[in-house]
């Protein structure tokens, strides 16, 4: 049985990050529908069907390109969330400003009064109260 399955999956995409994400999304939507509406509906089945299609697909280049795109998006979301968490942890000691020139976040110590802030990234100067 094991060798048959290995032979069957040879040359197929298999399970990757996007498939895991799709299956989990389908499970969460199905659970929410059961809790709130007392029925599952067709959306979780469509999502799970697409994940199964991706698992059994032989078009490896297309599936890998999709997976790389999703991994990049997930990396960006994680970076944004980790930056927000770090800023939230430091809110007591620092004020955070967005630079009007390049939109990067700048950290300034609290309690220094009105100060002139210079962005190290673009060199833009602006006045803020810390």
PDB file of C-alpha atoms in Angstrom:
ATOM      1  CA  UNK A   1       0.000   0.000   0.000  1.00  0.00           C
ATOM      2  CA  UNK A   2       2.769   2.396   0.942  1.00  0.00           C
ATOM      3  CA  UNK A   3       4.712   1.805  -2.274  1.00  0.00           C
ATOM      4  CA  UNK A   4       1.529   2.207  -4.322  1.00  0.00           C
ATOM      5  CA  UNK A   5       0.850   5.583  -2.699  1.00  0.00           C
ATOM      6  CA  UNK A   6       4.452   6.672  -3.236  1.00  0.00           C
ATOM      7  CA  UNK A   7       4.252   5.649  -6.896  1.00  0.00           C
ATOM      8  CA  UNK A   8       0.903   7.432  -7.274  1.00  0.00           C
ATOM      9  CA  UNK A   9       2.246  10.690  -5.786  1.00  0.00           C
ATOM     10  CA  UNK A  10       5.441  10.609  -7.869  1.00  0.00           C
ATOM     11  CA  UNK A  11       5.529  13.758 -10.017  1.00  0.00           C
ATOM     12  CA  UNK A  12       2.638  15.392  -8.169  1.00  0.00           C
ATOM     13  CA  UNK A  13       2.708  18.554  -6.072  1.00  0.00           C
ATOM     14  CA  UNK A  14       1.832  17.064  -2.685  1.00  0.00           C
ATOM     15  CA  UNK A  15       1.080  19.112   0.402  1.00  0.00           C
ATOM     16  CA  UNK A  16       2.767  22.504   0.759  1.00  0.00           C
ATOM     17  CA  UNK A  17       2.194  25.685   2.771  1.00  0.00           C
ATOM     18  CA  UNK A  18      -0.674  26.941   0.613  1.00  0.00           C
ATOM     19  CA  UNK A  19      -2.476  23.583   0.818  1.00  0.00           C
ATOM     20  CA  UNK A  20      -2.211  23.607   4.607  1.00  0.00           C
ATOM     21  CA  UNK A  21      -3.556  27.153   4.663  1.00  0.00           C
ATOM     22  CA  UNK A  22      -6.462  26.231   2.367  1.00  0.00           C
ATOM     23  CA  UNK A  23      -7.433  23.146   4.380  1.00  0.00           C
ATOM     24  CA  UNK A  24      -7.298  25.085   7.652  1.00  0.00           C
ATOM     25  CA  UNK A  25      -9.356  27.921   6.167  1.00  0.00           C
ATOM     26  CA  UNK A  26     -11.967  25.438   4.960  1.00  0.00           C
ATOM     27  CA  UNK A  27     -12.111  23.828   8.409  1.00  0.00           C
ATOM     28  CA  UNK A  28     -12.510  27.188  10.180  1.00  0.00           C
ATOM     29  CA  UNK A  29     -15.257  28.332   7.793  1.00  0.00           C
ATOM     30  CA  UNK A  30     -17.081  24.996   8.205  1.00  0.00           C
ATOM     31  CA  UNK A  31     -16.848  25.221  12.003  1.00  0.00           C
ATOM     32  CA  UNK A  32     -18.084  28.817  12.055  1.00  0.00           C
ATOM     33  CA  UNK A  33     -20.972  27.945   9.759  1.00  0.00           C
ATOM     34  CA  UNK A  34     -21.937  25.018  11.969  1.00  0.00           C
ATOM     35  CA  UNK A  35     -21.835  27.170  15.094  1.00  0.00           C
ATOM     36  CA  UNK A  36     -23.633  30.172  13.656  1.00  0.00           C
ATOM     37  CA  UNK A  37     -25.873  28.856  10.884  1.00  0.00           C
ATOM     38  CA  UNK A  38     -26.259  25.168  11.842  1.00  0.00           C
ATOM     39  CA  UNK A  39     -25.248  24.159   8.301  1.00  0.00           C
ATOM     40  CA  UNK A  40     -21.936  23.917   6.468  1.00  0.00           C
ATOM     41  CA  UNK A  41     -22.678  25.280   2.992  1.00  0.00           C
ATOM     42  CA  UNK A  42     -20.588  24.846  -0.139  1.00  0.00           C
ATOM     43  CA  UNK A  43     -17.740  27.338   0.381  1.00  0.00           C
ATOM     44  CA  UNK A  44     -15.588  25.081   2.623  1.00  0.00           C
ATOM     45  CA  UNK A  45     -16.028  22.211   0.160  1.00  0.00           C
ATOM     46  CA  UNK A  46     -14.920  24.408  -2.740  1.00  0.00           C
ATOM     47  CA  UNK A  47     -11.825  25.543  -0.825  1.00  0.00           C
ATOM     48  CA  UNK A  48     -10.973  21.979   0.231  1.00  0.00           C
ATOM     49  CA  UNK A  49     -11.569  20.788  -3.337  1.00  0.00           C
ATOM     50  CA  UNK A  50      -9.099  23.355  -4.676  1.00  0.00           C
ATOM     51  CA  UNK A  51      -6.565  22.263  -2.044  1.00  0.00           C
ATOM     52  CA  UNK A  52      -7.037  18.632  -3.101  1.00  0.00           C
ATOM     53  CA  UNK A  53      -6.632  19.653  -6.748  1.00  0.00           C
ATOM     54  CA  UNK A  54      -3.364  21.401  -5.867  1.00  0.00           C
ATOM     55  CA  UNK A  55      -2.168  18.335  -3.945  1.00  0.00           C
ATOM     56  CA  UNK A  56      -2.731  15.984  -6.888  1.00  0.00           C
ATOM     57  CA  UNK A  57      -1.657  18.425  -9.611  1.00  0.00           C
ATOM     58  CA  UNK A  58       1.213  17.495 -11.931  1.00  0.00           C
ATOM     59  CA  UNK A  59       1.829  21.099 -13.009  1.00  0.00           C
ATOM     60  CA  UNK A  60       4.618  21.610 -10.482  1.00  0.00           C
ATOM     61  CA  UNK A  61       5.900  24.933 -11.803  1.00  0.00           C
ATOM     62  CA  UNK A  62       2.480  26.601 -11.506  1.00  0.00           C
ATOM     63  CA  UNK A  63       1.816  25.175  -8.026  1.00  0.00           C
ATOM     64  CA  UNK A  64       5.272  26.198  -6.794  1.00  0.00           C
ATOM     65  CA  UNK A  65       4.784  29.724  -8.144  1.00  0.00           C
ATOM     66  CA  UNK A  66       1.460  29.961  -6.270  1.00  0.00           C
ATOM     67  CA  UNK A  67       3.108  28.694  -3.090  1.00  0.00           C
ATOM     68  CA  UNK A  68       6.011  31.173  -3.355  1.00  0.00           C
ATOM     69  CA  UNK A  69       3.541  34.036  -3.815  1.00  0.00           C
ATOM     70  CA  UNK A  70       1.589  33.013  -0.696  1.00  0.00           C
ATOM     71  CA  UNK A  71       4.772  32.534   1.339  1.00  0.00           C
ATOM     72  CA  UNK A  72       5.874  36.071   0.423  1.00  0.00           C
ATOM     73  CA  UNK A  73       2.488  37.518   1.437  1.00  0.00           C
ATOM     74  CA  UNK A  74       2.598  35.591   4.742  1.00  0.00           C
ATOM     75  CA  UNK A  75       6.121  36.871   5.405  1.00  0.00           C
ATOM     76  CA  UNK A  76       4.956  40.473   4.884  1.00  0.00           C
ATOM     77  CA  UNK A  77       1.961  40.026   7.199  1.00  0.00           C
ATOM     78  CA  UNK A  78       4.160  38.462   9.894  1.00  0.00           C
ATOM     79  CA  UNK A  79       6.640  41.350   9.627  1.00  0.00           C
ATOM     80  CA  UNK A  80       3.859  43.929   9.968  1.00  0.00           C
ATOM     81  CA  UNK A  81       2.359  42.124  12.954  1.00  0.00           C
ATOM     82  CA  UNK A  82       5.698  41.645  14.713  1.00  0.00           C
ATOM     83  CA  UNK A  83       6.494  45.355  14.245  1.00  0.00           C
ATOM     84  CA  UNK A  84       3.126  46.286  15.719  1.00  0.00           C
ATOM     85  CA  UNK A  85       3.720  43.981  18.692  1.00  0.00           C
ATOM     86  CA  UNK A  86       7.166  45.480  19.315  1.00  0.00           C
ATOM     87  CA  UNK A  87       5.763  49.016  19.163  1.00  0.00           C
ATOM     88  CA  UNK A  88       2.976  48.051  21.573  1.00  0.00           C
ATOM     89  CA  UNK A  89       5.532  46.670  24.048  1.00  0.00           C
ATOM     90  CA  UNK A  90       7.571  49.891  23.931  1.00  0.00           C
ATOM     91  CA  UNK A  91       4.657  52.380  24.082  1.00  0.00           C
ATOM     92  CA  UNK A  92       5.270  53.197  27.733  1.00  0.00           C
ATOM     93  CA  UNK A  93       8.824  54.467  27.162  1.00  0.00           C
ATOM     94  CA  UNK A  94       8.694  55.723  23.553  1.00  0.00           C
ATOM     95  CA  UNK A  95       6.448  57.615  21.141  1.00  0.00           C
ATOM     96  CA  UNK A  96       6.216  56.398  17.577  1.00  0.00           C
ATOM     97  CA  UNK A  97       5.755  58.685  14.596  1.00  0.00           C
ATOM     98  CA  UNK A  98       5.323  58.007  10.925  1.00  0.00           C
ATOM     99  CA  UNK A  99       7.719  59.996   8.754  1.00  0.00           C
ATOM    100  CA  UNK A 100       5.835  62.314   6.349  1.00  0.00           C
ATOM    101  CA  UNK A 101       8.559  61.793   3.746  1.00  0.00           C
ATOM    102  CA  UNK A 102       8.920  57.996   3.559  1.00  0.00           C
ATOM    103  CA  UNK A 103       6.232  56.642   5.956  1.00  0.00           C
ATOM    104  CA  UNK A 104       8.738  54.701   8.060  1.00  0.00           C
ATOM    105  CA  UNK A 105       8.205  54.465  11.833  1.00  0.00           C
ATOM    106  CA  UNK A 106      10.431  56.568  14.077  1.00  0.00           C
ATOM    107  CA  UNK A 107      10.917  55.967  17.800  1.00  0.00           C
ATOM    108  CA  UNK A 108      11.362  58.970  20.128  1.00  0.00           C
ATOM    109  CA  UNK A 109      11.757  58.871  23.946  1.00  0.00           C
ATOM    110  CA  UNK A 110       8.727  60.116  25.868  1.00  0.00           C
ATOM    111  CA  UNK A 111       8.802  63.241  28.025  1.00  0.00           C
ATOM    112  CA  UNK A 112      11.332  65.324  26.070  1.00  0.00           C
ATOM    113  CA  UNK A 113       8.855  68.065  25.160  1.00  0.00           C
ATOM    114  CA  UNK A 114       8.674  69.515  21.662  1.00  0.00           C
ATOM    115  CA  UNK A 115      11.585  68.197  19.591  1.00  0.00           C
ATOM    116  CA  UNK A 116      12.737  68.214  16.003  1.00  0.00           C
ATOM    117  CA  UNK A 117      12.813  64.672  14.588  1.00  0.00           C
ATOM    118  CA  UNK A 118      15.089  63.771  11.670  1.00  0.00           C
ATOM    119  CA  UNK A 119      14.289  60.602   9.752  1.00  0.00           C
ATOM    120  CA  UNK A 120      17.443  58.474   9.381  1.00  0.00           C
ATOM    121  CA  UNK A 121      16.059  56.869   6.245  1.00  0.00           C
ATOM    122  CA  UNK A 122      15.186  59.904   4.091  1.00  0.00           C
ATOM    123  CA  UNK A 123      16.580  62.875   6.101  1.00  0.00           C
ATOM    124  CA  UNK A 124      13.191  64.642   6.395  1.00  0.00           C
ATOM    125  CA  UNK A 125      12.901  66.917   9.452  1.00  0.00           C
ATOM    126  CA  UNK A 126       9.688  67.681  11.321  1.00  0.00           C
ATOM    127  CA  UNK A 127       8.612  68.901  14.781  1.00  0.00           C
ATOM    128  CA  UNK A 128       6.632  66.724  17.186  1.00  0.00           C
ATOM    129  CA  UNK A 129       5.808  66.606  20.870  1.00  0.00           C
ATOM    130  CA  UNK A 130       7.279  63.586  22.628  1.00  0.00           C
TER     131      UNK A 130
END
